[in-house]
Coordinates of N, CA and C in Angstrom, one line a residue:
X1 N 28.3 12.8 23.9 CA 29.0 12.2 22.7 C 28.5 10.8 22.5
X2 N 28.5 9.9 23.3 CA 27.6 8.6 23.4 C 26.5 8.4 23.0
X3 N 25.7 9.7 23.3 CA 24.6 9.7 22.9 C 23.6 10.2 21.4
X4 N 24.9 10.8 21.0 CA 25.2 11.3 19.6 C 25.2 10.1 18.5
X5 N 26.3 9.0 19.3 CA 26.8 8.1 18.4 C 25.5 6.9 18.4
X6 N 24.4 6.7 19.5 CA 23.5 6.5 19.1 C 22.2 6.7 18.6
X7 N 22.5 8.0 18.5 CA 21.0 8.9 17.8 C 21.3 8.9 16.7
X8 N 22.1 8.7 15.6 CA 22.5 9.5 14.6 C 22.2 8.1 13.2
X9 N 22.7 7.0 14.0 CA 22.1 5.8 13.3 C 20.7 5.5 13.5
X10 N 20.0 6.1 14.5 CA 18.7 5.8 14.6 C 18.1 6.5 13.8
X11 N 17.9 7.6 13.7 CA 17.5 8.9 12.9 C 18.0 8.5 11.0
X12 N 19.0 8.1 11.4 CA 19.3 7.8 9.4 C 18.2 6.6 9.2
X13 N 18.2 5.0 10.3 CA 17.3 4.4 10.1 C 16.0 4.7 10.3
X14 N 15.6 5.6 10.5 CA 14.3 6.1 10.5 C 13.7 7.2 9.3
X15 N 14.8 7.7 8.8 CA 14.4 8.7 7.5 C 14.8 7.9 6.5
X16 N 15.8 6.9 6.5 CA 15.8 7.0 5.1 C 15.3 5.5 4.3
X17 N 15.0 4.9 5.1 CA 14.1 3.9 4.3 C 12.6 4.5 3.8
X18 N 12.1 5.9 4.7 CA 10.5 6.8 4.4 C 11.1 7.3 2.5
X19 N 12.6 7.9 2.6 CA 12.6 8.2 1.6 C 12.6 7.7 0.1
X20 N 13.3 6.7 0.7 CA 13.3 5.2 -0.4 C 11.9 5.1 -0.6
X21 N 11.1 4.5 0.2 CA 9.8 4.4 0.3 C 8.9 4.7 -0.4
X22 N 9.4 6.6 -0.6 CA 8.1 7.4 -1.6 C 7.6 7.1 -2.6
X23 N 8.8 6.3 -4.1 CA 8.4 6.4 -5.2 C 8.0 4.7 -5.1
X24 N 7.9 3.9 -4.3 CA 7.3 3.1 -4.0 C 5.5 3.0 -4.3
X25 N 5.5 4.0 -2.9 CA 3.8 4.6 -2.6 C 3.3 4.7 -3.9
X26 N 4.1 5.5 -4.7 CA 3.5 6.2 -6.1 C 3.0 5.3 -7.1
X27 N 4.6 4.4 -7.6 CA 4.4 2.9 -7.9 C 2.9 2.2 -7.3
X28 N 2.9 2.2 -5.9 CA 1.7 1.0 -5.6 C 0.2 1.6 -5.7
X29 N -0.2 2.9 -5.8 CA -1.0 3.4 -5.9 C -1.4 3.6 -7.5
X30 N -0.5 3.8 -8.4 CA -0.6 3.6 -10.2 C -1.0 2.2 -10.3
X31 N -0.2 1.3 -9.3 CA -0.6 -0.5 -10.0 C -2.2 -0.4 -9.2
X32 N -2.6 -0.1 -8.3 CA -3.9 -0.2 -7.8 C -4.9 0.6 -9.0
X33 N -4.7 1.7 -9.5 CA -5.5 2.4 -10.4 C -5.4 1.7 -11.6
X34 N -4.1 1.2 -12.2 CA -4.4 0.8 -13.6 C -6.0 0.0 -13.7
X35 N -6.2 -1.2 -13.1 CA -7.3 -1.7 -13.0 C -8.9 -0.9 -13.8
X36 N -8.9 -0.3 -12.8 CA -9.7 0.9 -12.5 C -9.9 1.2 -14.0
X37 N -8.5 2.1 -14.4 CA -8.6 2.6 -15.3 C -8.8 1.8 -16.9
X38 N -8.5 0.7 -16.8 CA -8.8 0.1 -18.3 C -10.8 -0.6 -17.7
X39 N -10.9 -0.7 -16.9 CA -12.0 -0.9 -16.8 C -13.4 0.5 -17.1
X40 N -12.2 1.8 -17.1 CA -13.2 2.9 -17.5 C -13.1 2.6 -18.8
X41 N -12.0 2.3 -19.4 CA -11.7 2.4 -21.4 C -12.7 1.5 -21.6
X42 N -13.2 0.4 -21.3 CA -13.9 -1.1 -21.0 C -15.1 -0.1 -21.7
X43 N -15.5 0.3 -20.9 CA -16.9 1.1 -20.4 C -17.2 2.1 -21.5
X44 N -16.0 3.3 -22.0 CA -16.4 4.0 -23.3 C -16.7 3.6 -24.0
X45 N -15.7 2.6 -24.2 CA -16.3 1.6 -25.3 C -17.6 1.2 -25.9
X46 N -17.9 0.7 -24.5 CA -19.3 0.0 -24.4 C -20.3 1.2 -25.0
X47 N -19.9 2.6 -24.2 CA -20.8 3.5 -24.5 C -21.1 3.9 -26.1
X48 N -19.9 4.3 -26.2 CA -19.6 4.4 -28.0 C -20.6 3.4 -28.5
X49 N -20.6 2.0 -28.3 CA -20.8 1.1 -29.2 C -22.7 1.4 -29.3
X50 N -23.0 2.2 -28.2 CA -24.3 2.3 -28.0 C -24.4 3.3 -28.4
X51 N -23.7 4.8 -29.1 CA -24.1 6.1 -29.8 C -24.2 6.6 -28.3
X52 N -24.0 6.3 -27.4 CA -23.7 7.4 -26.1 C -22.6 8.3 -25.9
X53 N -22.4 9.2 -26.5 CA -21.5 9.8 -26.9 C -21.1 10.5 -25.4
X54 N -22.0 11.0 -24.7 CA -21.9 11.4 -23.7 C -21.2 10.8 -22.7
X55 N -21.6 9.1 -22.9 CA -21.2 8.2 -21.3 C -20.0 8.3 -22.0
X56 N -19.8 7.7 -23.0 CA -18.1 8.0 -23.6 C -17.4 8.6 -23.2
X57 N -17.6 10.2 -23.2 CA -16.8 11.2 -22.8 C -16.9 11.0 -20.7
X58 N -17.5 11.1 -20.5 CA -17.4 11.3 -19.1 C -16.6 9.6 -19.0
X59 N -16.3 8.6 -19.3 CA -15.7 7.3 -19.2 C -14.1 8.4 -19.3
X60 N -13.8 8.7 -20.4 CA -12.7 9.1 -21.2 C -12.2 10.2 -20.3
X61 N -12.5 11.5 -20.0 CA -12.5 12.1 -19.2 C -11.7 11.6 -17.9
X62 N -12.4 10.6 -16.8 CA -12.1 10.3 -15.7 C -11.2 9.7 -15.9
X63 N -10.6 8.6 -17.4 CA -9.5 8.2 -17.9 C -8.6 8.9 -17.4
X64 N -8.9 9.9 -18.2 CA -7.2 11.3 -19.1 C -7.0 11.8 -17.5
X65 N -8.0 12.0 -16.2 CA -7.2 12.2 -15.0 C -6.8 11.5 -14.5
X66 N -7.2 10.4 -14.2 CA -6.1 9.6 -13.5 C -5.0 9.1 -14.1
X67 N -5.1 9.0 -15.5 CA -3.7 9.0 -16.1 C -2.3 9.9 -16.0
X68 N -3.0 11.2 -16.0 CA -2.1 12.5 -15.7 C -1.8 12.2 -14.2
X69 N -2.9 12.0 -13.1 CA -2.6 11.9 -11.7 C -1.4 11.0 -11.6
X70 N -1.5 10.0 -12.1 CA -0.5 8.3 -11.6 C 0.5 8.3 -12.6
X71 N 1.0 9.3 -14.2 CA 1.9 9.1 -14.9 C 3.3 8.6 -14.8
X72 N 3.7 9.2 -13.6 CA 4.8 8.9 -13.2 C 5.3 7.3 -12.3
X73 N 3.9 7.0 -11.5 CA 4.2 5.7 -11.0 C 3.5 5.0 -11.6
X74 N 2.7 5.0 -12.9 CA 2.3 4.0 -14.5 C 4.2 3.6 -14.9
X75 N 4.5 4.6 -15.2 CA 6.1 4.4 -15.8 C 6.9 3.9 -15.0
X76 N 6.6 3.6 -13.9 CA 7.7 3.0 -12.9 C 7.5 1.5 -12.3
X77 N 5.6 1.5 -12.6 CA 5.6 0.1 -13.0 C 5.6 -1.0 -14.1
X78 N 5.1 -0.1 -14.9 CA 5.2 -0.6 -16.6 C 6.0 0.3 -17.4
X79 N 7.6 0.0 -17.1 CA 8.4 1.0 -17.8 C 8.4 0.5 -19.4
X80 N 8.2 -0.4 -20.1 CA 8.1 -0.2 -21.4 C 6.7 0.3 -22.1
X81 N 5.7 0.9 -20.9 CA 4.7 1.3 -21.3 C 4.7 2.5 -22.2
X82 N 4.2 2.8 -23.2 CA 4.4 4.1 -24.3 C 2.8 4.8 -23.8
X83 N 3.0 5.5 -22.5 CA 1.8 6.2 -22.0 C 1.7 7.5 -22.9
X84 N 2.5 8.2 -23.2 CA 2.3 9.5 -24.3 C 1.6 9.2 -25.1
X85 N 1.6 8.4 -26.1 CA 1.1 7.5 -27.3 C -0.4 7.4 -26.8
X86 N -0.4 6.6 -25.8 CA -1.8 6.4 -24.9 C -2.8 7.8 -24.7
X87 N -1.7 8.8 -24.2 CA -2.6 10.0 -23.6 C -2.9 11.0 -25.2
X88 N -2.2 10.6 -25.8 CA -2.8 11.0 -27.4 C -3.6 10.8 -27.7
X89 N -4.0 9.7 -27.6 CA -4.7 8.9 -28.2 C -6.3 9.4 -27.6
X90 N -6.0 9.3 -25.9 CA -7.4 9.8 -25.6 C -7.7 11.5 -25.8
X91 N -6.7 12.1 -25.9 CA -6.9 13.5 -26.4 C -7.8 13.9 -27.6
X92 N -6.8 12.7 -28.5 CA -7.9 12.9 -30.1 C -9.8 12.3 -29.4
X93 N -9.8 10.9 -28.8 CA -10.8 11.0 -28.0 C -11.8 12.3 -27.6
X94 N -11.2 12.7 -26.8 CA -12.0 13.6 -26.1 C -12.1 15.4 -26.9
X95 N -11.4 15.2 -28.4 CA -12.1 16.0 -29.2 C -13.6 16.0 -29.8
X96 N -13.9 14.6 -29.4 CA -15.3 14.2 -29.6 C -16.4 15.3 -28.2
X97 N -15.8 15.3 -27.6 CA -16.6 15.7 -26.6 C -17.3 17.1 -26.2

């Protein structure tokens, strides 16, 4: 019974700050990619502006995944972000392609 009464707070402090934790990970892994990711938009751009229609799409492309991948920790760090609007946007995009 003693031994109960100290396992039981050890075990709660040990699971439940991991579960707190998770949408953290998610959050810190979306703020590490955002970067990334406007620096690919950077880049279609660039391509477009050259008639590379191709580097465009493959820019655009690797966009629209990691946007899908991190959507949920994008909105958890930038919650007034309008990412729908965004992922539209590169949809009509990647009708070019």
């Amino acid at each position: 019974m003693k031994m109960q009464r100290i396992l039981l707070p050890l075990l709660a402090a040990l699971v439940l700050p991991n579960a707190v934790n998770a949408e953290s990970i998610q959050a810190s892994v979306a703020r590490e990619q955002w970067p990334r990711m406007e620096k690919l938009m950077d880049n279609a751009t660039g391509f477009f502006a050259m008639g590379d229609i191709d580097g465009m799409c493959m820019k655009v492309k690797e966009y629209d995944l990691l946007m899908k991948m991190h959507l949920e920790g994008l909105q958890e760090v930038y919650p007034d972000g309008d990412f729908f609007k965004l992922m539209k946007l590169v949809n009509e995009l990647l009708t070019y392609c």
